[in-house]
Coordinates of C-alpha atoms and ligand atoms in Angstrom, one line a residue:
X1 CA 5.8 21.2 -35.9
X2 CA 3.6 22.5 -32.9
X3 CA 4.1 20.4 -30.4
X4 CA 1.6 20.7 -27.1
X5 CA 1.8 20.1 -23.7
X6 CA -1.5 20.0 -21.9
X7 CA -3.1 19.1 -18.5
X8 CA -5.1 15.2 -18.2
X9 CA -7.1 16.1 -14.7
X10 CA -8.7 19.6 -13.2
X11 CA -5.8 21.7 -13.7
X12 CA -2.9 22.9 -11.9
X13 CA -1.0 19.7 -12.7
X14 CA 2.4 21.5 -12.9
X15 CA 2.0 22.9 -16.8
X16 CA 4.2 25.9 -15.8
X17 CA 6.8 24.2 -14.3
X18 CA 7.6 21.8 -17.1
X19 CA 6.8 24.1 -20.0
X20 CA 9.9 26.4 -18.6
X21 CA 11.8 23.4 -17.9
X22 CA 11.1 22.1 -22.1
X23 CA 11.7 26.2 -23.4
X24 CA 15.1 25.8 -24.3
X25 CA 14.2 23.2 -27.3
X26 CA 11.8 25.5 -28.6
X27 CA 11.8 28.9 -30.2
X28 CA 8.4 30.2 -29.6
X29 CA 5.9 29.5 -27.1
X30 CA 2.0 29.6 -27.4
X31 CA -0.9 29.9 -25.0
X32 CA -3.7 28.9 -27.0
X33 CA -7.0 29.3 -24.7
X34 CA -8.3 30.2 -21.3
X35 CA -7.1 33.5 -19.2
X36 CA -6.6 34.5 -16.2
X37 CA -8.4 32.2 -14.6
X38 CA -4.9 29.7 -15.0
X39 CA -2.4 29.4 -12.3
X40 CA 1.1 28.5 -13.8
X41 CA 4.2 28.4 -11.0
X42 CA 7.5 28.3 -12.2
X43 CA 10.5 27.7 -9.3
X44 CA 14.2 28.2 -10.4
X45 CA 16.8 29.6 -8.3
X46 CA 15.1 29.7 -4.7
X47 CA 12.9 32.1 -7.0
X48 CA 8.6 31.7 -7.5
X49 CA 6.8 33.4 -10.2
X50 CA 3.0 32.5 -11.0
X51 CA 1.6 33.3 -14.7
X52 CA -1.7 33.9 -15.5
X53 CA -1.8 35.5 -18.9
X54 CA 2.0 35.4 -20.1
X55 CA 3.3 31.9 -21.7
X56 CA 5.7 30.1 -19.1
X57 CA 8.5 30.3 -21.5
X58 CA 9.2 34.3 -20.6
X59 CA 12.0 33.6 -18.4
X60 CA 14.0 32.4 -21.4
X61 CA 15.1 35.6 -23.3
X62 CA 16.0 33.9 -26.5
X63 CA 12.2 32.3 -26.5
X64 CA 9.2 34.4 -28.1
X65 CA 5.9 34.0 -25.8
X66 CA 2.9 34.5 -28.1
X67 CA -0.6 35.2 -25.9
X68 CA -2.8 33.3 -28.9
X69 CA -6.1 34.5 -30.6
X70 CA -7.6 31.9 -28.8
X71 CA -6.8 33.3 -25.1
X72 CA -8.7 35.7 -23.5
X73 CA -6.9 39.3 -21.8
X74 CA -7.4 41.1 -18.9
X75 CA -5.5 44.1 -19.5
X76 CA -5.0 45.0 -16.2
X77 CA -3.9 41.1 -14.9
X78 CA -1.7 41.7 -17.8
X79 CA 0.4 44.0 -16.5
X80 CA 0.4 43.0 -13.2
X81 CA 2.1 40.6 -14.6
X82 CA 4.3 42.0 -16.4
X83 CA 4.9 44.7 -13.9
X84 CA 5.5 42.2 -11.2
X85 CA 8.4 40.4 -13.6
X86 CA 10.2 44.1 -14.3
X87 CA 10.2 44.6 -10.7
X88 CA 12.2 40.9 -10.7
X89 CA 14.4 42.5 -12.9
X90 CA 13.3 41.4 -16.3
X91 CA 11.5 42.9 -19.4
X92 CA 8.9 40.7 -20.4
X93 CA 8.1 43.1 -23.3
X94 CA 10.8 42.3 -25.2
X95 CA 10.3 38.7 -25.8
X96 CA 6.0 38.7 -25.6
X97 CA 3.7 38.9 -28.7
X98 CA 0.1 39.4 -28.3
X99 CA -2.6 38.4 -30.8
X100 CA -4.7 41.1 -32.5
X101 CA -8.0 38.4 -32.7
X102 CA -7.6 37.5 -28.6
X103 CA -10.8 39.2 -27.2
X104 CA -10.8 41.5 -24.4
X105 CA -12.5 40.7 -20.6
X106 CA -14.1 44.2 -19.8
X107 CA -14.2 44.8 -15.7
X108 CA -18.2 44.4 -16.5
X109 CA -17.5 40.9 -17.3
X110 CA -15.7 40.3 -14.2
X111 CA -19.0 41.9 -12.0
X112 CA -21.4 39.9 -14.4
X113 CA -19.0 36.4 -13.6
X114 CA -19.8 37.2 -10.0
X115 CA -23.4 38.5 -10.5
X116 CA -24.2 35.0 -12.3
X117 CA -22.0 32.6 -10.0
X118 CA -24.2 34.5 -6.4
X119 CA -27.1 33.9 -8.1
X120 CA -26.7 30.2 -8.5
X121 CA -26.7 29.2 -5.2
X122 CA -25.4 25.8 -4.2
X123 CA -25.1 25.0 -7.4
X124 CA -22.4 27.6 -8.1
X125 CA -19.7 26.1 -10.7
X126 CA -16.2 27.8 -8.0
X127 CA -15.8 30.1 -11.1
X128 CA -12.0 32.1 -10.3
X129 CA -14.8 35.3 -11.0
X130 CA -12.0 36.3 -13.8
X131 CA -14.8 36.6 -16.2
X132 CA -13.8 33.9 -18.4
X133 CA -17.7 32.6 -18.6
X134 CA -19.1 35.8 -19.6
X135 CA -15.7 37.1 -21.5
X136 CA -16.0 33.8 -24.1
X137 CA -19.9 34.1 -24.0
X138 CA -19.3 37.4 -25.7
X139 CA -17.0 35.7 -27.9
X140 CA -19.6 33.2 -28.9
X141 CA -22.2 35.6 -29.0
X142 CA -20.4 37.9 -31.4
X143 CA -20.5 40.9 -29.6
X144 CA -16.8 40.8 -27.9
X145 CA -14.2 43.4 -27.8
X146 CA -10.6 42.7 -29.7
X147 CA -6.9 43.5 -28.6
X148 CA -7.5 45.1 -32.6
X149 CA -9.9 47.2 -31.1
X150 CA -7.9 49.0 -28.9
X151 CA -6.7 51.6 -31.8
X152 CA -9.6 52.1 -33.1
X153 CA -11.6 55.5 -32.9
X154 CA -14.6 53.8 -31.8
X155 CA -13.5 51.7 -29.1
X156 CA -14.5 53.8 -26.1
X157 CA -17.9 53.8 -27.7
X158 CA -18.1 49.9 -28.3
X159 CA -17.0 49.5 -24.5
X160 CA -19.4 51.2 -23.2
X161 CA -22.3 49.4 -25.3
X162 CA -21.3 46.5 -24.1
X163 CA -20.8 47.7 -20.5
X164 CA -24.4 48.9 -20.1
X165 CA -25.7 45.8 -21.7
X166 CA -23.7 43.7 -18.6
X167 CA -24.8 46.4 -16.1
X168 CA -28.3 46.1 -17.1
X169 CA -28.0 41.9 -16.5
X170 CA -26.0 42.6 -13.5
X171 CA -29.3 44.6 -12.5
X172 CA -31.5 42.5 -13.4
X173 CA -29.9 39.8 -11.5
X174 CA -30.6 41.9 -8.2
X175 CA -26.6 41.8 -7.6
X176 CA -25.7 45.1 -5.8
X177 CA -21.6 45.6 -7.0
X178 CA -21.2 48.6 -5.3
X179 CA -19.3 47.2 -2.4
X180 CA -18.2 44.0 -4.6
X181 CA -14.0 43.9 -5.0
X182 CA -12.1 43.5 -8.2
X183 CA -8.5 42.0 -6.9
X184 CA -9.6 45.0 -4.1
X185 CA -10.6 47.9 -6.4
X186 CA -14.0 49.0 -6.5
X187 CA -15.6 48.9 -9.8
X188 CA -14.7 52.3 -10.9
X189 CA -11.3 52.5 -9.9
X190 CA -10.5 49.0 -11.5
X191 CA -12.3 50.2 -14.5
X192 CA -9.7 53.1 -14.9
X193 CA -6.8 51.3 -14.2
X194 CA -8.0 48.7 -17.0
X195 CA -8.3 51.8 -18.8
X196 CA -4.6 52.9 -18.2
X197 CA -4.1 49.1 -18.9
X198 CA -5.3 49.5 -22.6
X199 CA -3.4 52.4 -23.1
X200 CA 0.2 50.5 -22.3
X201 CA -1.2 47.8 -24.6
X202 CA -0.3 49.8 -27.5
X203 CA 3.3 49.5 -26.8
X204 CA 3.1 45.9 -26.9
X205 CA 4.1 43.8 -29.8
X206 CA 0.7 43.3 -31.1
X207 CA 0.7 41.0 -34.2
X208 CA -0.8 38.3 -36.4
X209 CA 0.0 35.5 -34.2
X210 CA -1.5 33.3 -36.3
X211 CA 0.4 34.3 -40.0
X212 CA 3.8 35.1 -38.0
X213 CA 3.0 31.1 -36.4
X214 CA 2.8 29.5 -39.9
X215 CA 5.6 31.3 -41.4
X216 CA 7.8 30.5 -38.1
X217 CA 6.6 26.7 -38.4
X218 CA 7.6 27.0 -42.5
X219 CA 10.9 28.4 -41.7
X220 CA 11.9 24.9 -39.3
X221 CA 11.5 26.9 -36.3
X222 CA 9.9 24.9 -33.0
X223 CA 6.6 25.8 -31.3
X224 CA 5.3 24.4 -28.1
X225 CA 2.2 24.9 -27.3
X226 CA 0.8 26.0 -23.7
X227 CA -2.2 24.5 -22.6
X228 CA -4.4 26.5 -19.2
X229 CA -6.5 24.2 -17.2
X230 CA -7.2 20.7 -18.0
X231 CA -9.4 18.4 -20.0
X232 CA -11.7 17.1 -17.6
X233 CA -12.3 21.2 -17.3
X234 CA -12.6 21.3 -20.9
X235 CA -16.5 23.0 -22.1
X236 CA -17.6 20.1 -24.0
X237 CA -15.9 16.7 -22.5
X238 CA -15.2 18.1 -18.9
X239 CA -17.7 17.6 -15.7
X240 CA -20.1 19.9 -17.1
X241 CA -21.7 22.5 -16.1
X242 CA -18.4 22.3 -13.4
X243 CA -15.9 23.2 -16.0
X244 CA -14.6 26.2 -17.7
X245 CA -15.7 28.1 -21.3
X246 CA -13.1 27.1 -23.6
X247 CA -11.5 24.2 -25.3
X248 CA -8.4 23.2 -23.2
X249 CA -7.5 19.9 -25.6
X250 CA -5.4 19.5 -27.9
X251 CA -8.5 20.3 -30.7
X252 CA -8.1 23.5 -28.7
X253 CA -4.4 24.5 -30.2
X254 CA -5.8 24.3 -33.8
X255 CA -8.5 26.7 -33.1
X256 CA -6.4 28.9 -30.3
X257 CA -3.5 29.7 -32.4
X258 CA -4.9 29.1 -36.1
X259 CA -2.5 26.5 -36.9
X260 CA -3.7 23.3 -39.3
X261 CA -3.7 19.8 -37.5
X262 CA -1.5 18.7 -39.8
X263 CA 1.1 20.8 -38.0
X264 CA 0.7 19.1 -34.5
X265 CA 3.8 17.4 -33.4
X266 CA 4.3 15.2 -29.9
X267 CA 1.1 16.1 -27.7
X268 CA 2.5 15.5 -23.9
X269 CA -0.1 15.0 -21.4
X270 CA 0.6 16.2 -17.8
X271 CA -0.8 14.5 -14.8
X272 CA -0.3 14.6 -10.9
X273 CA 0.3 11.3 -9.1
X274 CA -3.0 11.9 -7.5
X275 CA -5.7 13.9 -8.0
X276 CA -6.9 17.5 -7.1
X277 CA -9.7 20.2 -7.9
X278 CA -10.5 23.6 -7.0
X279 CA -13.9 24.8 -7.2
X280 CA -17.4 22.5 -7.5
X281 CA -18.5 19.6 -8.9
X282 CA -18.1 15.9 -9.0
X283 CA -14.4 14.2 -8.2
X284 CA -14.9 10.7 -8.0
X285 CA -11.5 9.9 -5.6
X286 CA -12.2 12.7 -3.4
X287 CA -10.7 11.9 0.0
X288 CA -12.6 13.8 3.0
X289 CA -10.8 11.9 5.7
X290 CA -6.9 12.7 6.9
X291 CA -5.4 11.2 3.4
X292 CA -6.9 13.9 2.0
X293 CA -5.8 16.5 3.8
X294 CA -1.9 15.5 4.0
X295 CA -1.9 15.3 0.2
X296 CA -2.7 18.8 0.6
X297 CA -0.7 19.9 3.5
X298 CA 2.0 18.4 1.5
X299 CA 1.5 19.0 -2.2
X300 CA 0.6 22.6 -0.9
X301 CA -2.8 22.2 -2.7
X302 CA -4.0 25.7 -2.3
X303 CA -5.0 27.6 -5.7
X304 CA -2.2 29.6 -7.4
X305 CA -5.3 32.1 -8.6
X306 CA -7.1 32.7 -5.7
X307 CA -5.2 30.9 -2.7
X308 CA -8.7 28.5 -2.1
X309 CA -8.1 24.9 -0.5
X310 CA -8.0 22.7 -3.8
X311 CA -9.8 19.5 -3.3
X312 CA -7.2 16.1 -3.1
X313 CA -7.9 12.5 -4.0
X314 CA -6.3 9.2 -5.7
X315 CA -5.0 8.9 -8.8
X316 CA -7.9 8.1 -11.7
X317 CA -7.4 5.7 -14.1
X318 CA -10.9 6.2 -15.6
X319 CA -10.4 9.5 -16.3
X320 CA -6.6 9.5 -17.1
X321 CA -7.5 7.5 -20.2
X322 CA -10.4 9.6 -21.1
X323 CA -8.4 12.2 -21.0
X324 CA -5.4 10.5 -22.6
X325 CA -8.0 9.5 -26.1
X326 CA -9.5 12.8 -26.6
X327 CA -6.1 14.6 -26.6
X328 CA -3.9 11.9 -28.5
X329 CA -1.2 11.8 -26.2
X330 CA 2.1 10.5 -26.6
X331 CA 4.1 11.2 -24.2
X332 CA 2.8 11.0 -20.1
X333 CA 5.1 13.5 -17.7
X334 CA 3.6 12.3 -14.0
X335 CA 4.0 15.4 -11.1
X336 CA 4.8 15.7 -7.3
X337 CA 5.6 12.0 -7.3
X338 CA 7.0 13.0 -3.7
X339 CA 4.2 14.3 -2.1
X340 CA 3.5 10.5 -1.4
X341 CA 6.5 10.2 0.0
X342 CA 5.2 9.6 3.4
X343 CA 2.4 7.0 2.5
X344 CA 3.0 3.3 3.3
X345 CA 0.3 2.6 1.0
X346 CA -1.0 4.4 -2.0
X347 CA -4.4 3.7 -3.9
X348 CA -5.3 3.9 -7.5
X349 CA -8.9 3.9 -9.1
X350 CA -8.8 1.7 -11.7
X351 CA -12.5 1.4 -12.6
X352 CA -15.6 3.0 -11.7
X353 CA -18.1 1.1 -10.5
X354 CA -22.1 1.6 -10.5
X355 CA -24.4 -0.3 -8.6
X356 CA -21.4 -2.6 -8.1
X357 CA -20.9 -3.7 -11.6
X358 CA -17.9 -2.1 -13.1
X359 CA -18.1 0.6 -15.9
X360 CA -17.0 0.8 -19.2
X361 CA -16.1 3.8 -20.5
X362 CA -17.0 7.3 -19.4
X363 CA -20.1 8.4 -18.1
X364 CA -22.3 11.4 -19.7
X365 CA -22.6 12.5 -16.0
X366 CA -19.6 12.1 -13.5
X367 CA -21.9 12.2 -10.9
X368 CA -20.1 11.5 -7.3
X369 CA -23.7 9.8 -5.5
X370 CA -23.5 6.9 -8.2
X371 CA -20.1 6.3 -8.9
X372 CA -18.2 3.7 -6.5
X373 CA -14.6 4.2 -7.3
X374 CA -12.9 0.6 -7.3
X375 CA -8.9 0.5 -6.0
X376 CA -6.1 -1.3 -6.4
X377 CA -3.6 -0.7 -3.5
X378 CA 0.4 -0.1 -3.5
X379 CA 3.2 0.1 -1.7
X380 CA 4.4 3.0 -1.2
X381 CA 8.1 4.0 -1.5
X382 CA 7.7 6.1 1.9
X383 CA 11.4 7.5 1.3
X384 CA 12.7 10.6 0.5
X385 CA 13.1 11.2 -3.5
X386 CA 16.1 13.9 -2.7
X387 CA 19.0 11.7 -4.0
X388 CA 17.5 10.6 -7.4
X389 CA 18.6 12.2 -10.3
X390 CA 17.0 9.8 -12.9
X391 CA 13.8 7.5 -13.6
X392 CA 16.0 4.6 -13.4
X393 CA 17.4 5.5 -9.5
X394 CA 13.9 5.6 -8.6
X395 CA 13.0 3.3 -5.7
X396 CA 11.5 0.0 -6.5
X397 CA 8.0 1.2 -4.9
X398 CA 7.8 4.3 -7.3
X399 CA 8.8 2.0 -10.5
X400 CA 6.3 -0.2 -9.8
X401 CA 3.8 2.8 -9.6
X402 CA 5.0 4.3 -12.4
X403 CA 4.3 1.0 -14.8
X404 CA 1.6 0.4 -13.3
X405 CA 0.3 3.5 -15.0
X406 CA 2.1 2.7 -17.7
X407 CA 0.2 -0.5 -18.6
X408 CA -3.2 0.7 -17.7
X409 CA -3.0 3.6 -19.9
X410 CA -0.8 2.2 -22.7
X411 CA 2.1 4.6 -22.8
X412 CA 5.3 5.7 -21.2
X413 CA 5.8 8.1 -18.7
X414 CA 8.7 9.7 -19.6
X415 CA 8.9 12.1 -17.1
X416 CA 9.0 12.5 -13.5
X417 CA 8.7 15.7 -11.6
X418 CA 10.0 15.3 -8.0
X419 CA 9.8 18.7 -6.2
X420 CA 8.6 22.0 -7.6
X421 CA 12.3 23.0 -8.9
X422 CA 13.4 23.0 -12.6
X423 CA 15.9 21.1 -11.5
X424 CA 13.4 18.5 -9.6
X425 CA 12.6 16.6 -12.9
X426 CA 14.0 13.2 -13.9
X427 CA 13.7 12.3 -17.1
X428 CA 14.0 9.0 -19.0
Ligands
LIG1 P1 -0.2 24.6 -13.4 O1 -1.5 25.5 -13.3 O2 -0.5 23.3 -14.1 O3 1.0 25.3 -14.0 O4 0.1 24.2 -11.9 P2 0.1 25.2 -10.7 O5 1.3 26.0 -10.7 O6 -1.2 25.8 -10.5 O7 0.2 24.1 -9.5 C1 1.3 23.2 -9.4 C2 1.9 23.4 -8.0 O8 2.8 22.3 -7.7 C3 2.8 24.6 -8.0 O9 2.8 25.1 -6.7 C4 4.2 24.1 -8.3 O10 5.3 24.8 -7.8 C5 4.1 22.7 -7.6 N1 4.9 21.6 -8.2 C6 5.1 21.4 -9.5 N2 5.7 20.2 -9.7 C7 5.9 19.7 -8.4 C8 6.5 18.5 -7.9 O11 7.0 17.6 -8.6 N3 6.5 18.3 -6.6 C9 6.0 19.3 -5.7 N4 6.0 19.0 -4.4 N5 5.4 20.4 -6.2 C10 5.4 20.6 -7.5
LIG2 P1 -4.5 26.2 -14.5 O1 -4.2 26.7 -15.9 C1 -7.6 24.7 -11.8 C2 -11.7 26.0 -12.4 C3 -12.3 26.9 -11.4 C4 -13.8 26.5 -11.5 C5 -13.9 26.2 -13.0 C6 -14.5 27.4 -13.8 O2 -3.8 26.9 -13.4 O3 -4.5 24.8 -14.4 P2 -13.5 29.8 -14.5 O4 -12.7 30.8 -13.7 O5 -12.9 29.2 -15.7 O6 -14.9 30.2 -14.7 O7 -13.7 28.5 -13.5 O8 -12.6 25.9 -13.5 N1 -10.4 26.5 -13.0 C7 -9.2 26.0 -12.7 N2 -8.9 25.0 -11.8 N3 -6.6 25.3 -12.6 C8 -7.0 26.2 -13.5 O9 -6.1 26.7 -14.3 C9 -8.3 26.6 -13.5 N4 -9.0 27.5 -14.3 C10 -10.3 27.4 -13.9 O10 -11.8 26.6 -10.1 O11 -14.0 25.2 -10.8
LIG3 MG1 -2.6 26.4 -11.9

């Protein structure tokens, strides 16, 4: 079975963290969508490394990572990456596959991401200008570029098709990229290094992810599936337009890695004990005052991608369990449970509420000018969490938050993640 862990809120939850602390009960790993636009930190032995591209279970050697059809590559973020873990002393070759079907992001769709995001104004979506929009609108649009590709004899000629036809849109858009930086290469330098990029891609293991995944799953062998993002970034049941361009629910892993959803196993849904976002649009919770900014002076809420301020707020019930019945999750793991450590009192949104009547379900637009949230306040446990090695030495505070979560959404919370560490994890 394929089983799936995936972010409930706006991303950066702590996917990374847990995915390499579940590897060892699986034998292959498998981003199924996004790019690098995701931020995945993974802590073990006074040691930080932050994934973008490469599946979180690369640290374990006896683990296959596959990069799914369904993901989207920057060639050149790629091996950053994968230079960046040599240089740590591993090989990350030896244990990564790559998809033949996962489409290419060109360096023009990186200059048309930023061309499109200036040109918007105030109304500008926070995009991580990785090119994901433009990269997947290619997709969509039929006209994309393969990891296949890359062999072929007409490749050079295919890239620079589709180049012209971004610079001429890039143009046309009156966006001047001469002085614009690409991770602080200009256009034209990036673009040869992506070049150089391409060239090492051949010696990757580049394979049918989705015909070596079936036969893997019909010979008993255990998949878990990564998930980039979250839902309520997901492009058709997210805060749109404020979200990202691919399916980052569970739907997602069917389509991402080519697997039948009769093969889905346990789907485990990861949350934070409050809430954050990076980038624009609406966040209910939102705290502007000085509750917001110790949640993110101490849940070090700044992006993994691009370092930016993530925005903090209360936990969301409303949205929790939106997110909960789109993805079919059975299992809740709740994160950086001690990064409200210090507050006496903690609040959670349990409804929303419009014009002072409280509102069922979800609304079409999450829009923050009409939506009241309504709280219920806790105790907090305002202790340190250093000496608990198990949900059941939890203090009596943090219980009572944790089934209070429970109930409301109707399932257990099986883990909880206590500091950024592997080993800060208590399980049930
Ligand atoms: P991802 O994108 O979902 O993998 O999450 P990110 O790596 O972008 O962001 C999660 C951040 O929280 C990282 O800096 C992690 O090291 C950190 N983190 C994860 N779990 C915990 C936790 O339980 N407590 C604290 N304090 N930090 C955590
Ligand atoms: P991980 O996997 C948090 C946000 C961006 C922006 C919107 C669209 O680390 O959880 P895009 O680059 O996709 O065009 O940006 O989505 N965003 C993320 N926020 N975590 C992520 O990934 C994100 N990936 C994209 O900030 O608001
Ligand atoms: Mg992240």
């Amino acid at each position: 079975m394929v089983d799936v862990i995936l972010g409930l809120q706006w991303g950066d939850e702590g996917k990374g963290k847990i995915v390499d602390v579940f590897t060892p009960q699986y034998d292959i790993i498998a981003r199924f969508q996004g790019g690098p636009n995701a931020g995945h930190t993974i802590i073990f032995d006074g040691r930080k490394f932050v994934l973008h591209t490469i599946p979180s279970g690369i640290f374990h050697r006896q683990t296959l990572n596959v990069i799914g059809n369904g993901v989207i590559i920057d060639p050149f973020i790629l091996f950053k990456e994968i230079d960046s873990l040599r240089e740590a002393g591993m090989e990350p070759r030896e244990n990564l596959l790559v998809s033949r079907r996962a489409h290419l992001i060109l360096p023009s769709h990186r200059l048309m991401d930023a061309a499109l995001e200036s040109g918007k104004g105030s109304a500008k979506i926070g995009s991580t200008l990785k090119g994901i929009g433009p990269a997947y609108t290619d997709k969509y649009g039929r006209n994309g570029l393969r990891v296949g590709n890359i062999t072929s004899d007409s490749f050079t000629q295919r890239y620079e098709l589709l180049k012209s036809e971004h610079l001429e849109v890039i143009r046309h858009a009156g966006f001047d990229y001469s002085s614009h930086l690409l991770d602080g290469l200009n256009f034209e330098n990036y673009e040869k290094r992506w070049f150089e990029s391409i060239a090492r891609m051949r010696d990757l293991k580049i394979i049918d992810s989705e015909i070596f995944l079936n036969d893997n799953l019909d010979k008993g062998k255990r998949v878990l599936a990564e998930g980039a993002q979250g839902t309520l970034l997901d492009v058709d049941f997210g805060s749109y337009p404020f979200v990202t361009s691919s399916n980052t629910i569970t739907a997602g892993v069917c389509s991402g890695l080519g697997i039948s959803p009769h093969r889905v196993g346990k789907i485990f849904g990861i949350f934070k004990a409050y809430c954050t976002r990076v980038g624009s649009g609406p966040f209910p919770t939102e705290l502007h005052d000085v509750f917001g900014e110790r949640l993110r002076t101490g849940g070090n809420e700044f992006g993994s991608t691009t370092g930016r301020p993530r925005r903090c707020g209360w936990l969301d019930l409303p949205a929790l369990k939106y997110s909960v019945m789109l993805n079919g999750v059975d299992s809740l793991i709740m994160m950086k449970a001690d990064v409200l450590n210090p507050f006496p009192e903690i609040n959670i949104c349990t409804d929303y509420s419009i014009d002072g009547e409280n509102m069922e379900g979800f609304p079409f637009e999450l829009s923050d000018e009409n939506i009241k949230p309504v709280y219920k306040e806790m105790k907090g446990w305002n202790t340190t969490l250093e000496g608990c090695t198990s949900v059941n030495g939890m203090p009596d505070a943090l219980s009572d938050y944790v089934k209070y979560i429970e109930d409301a959404v109707g399932l257990p919370i099986d883990i909880v993640s206590v500091g950024p560490d592997r080993l800060q994890t208590l399980q049930r």
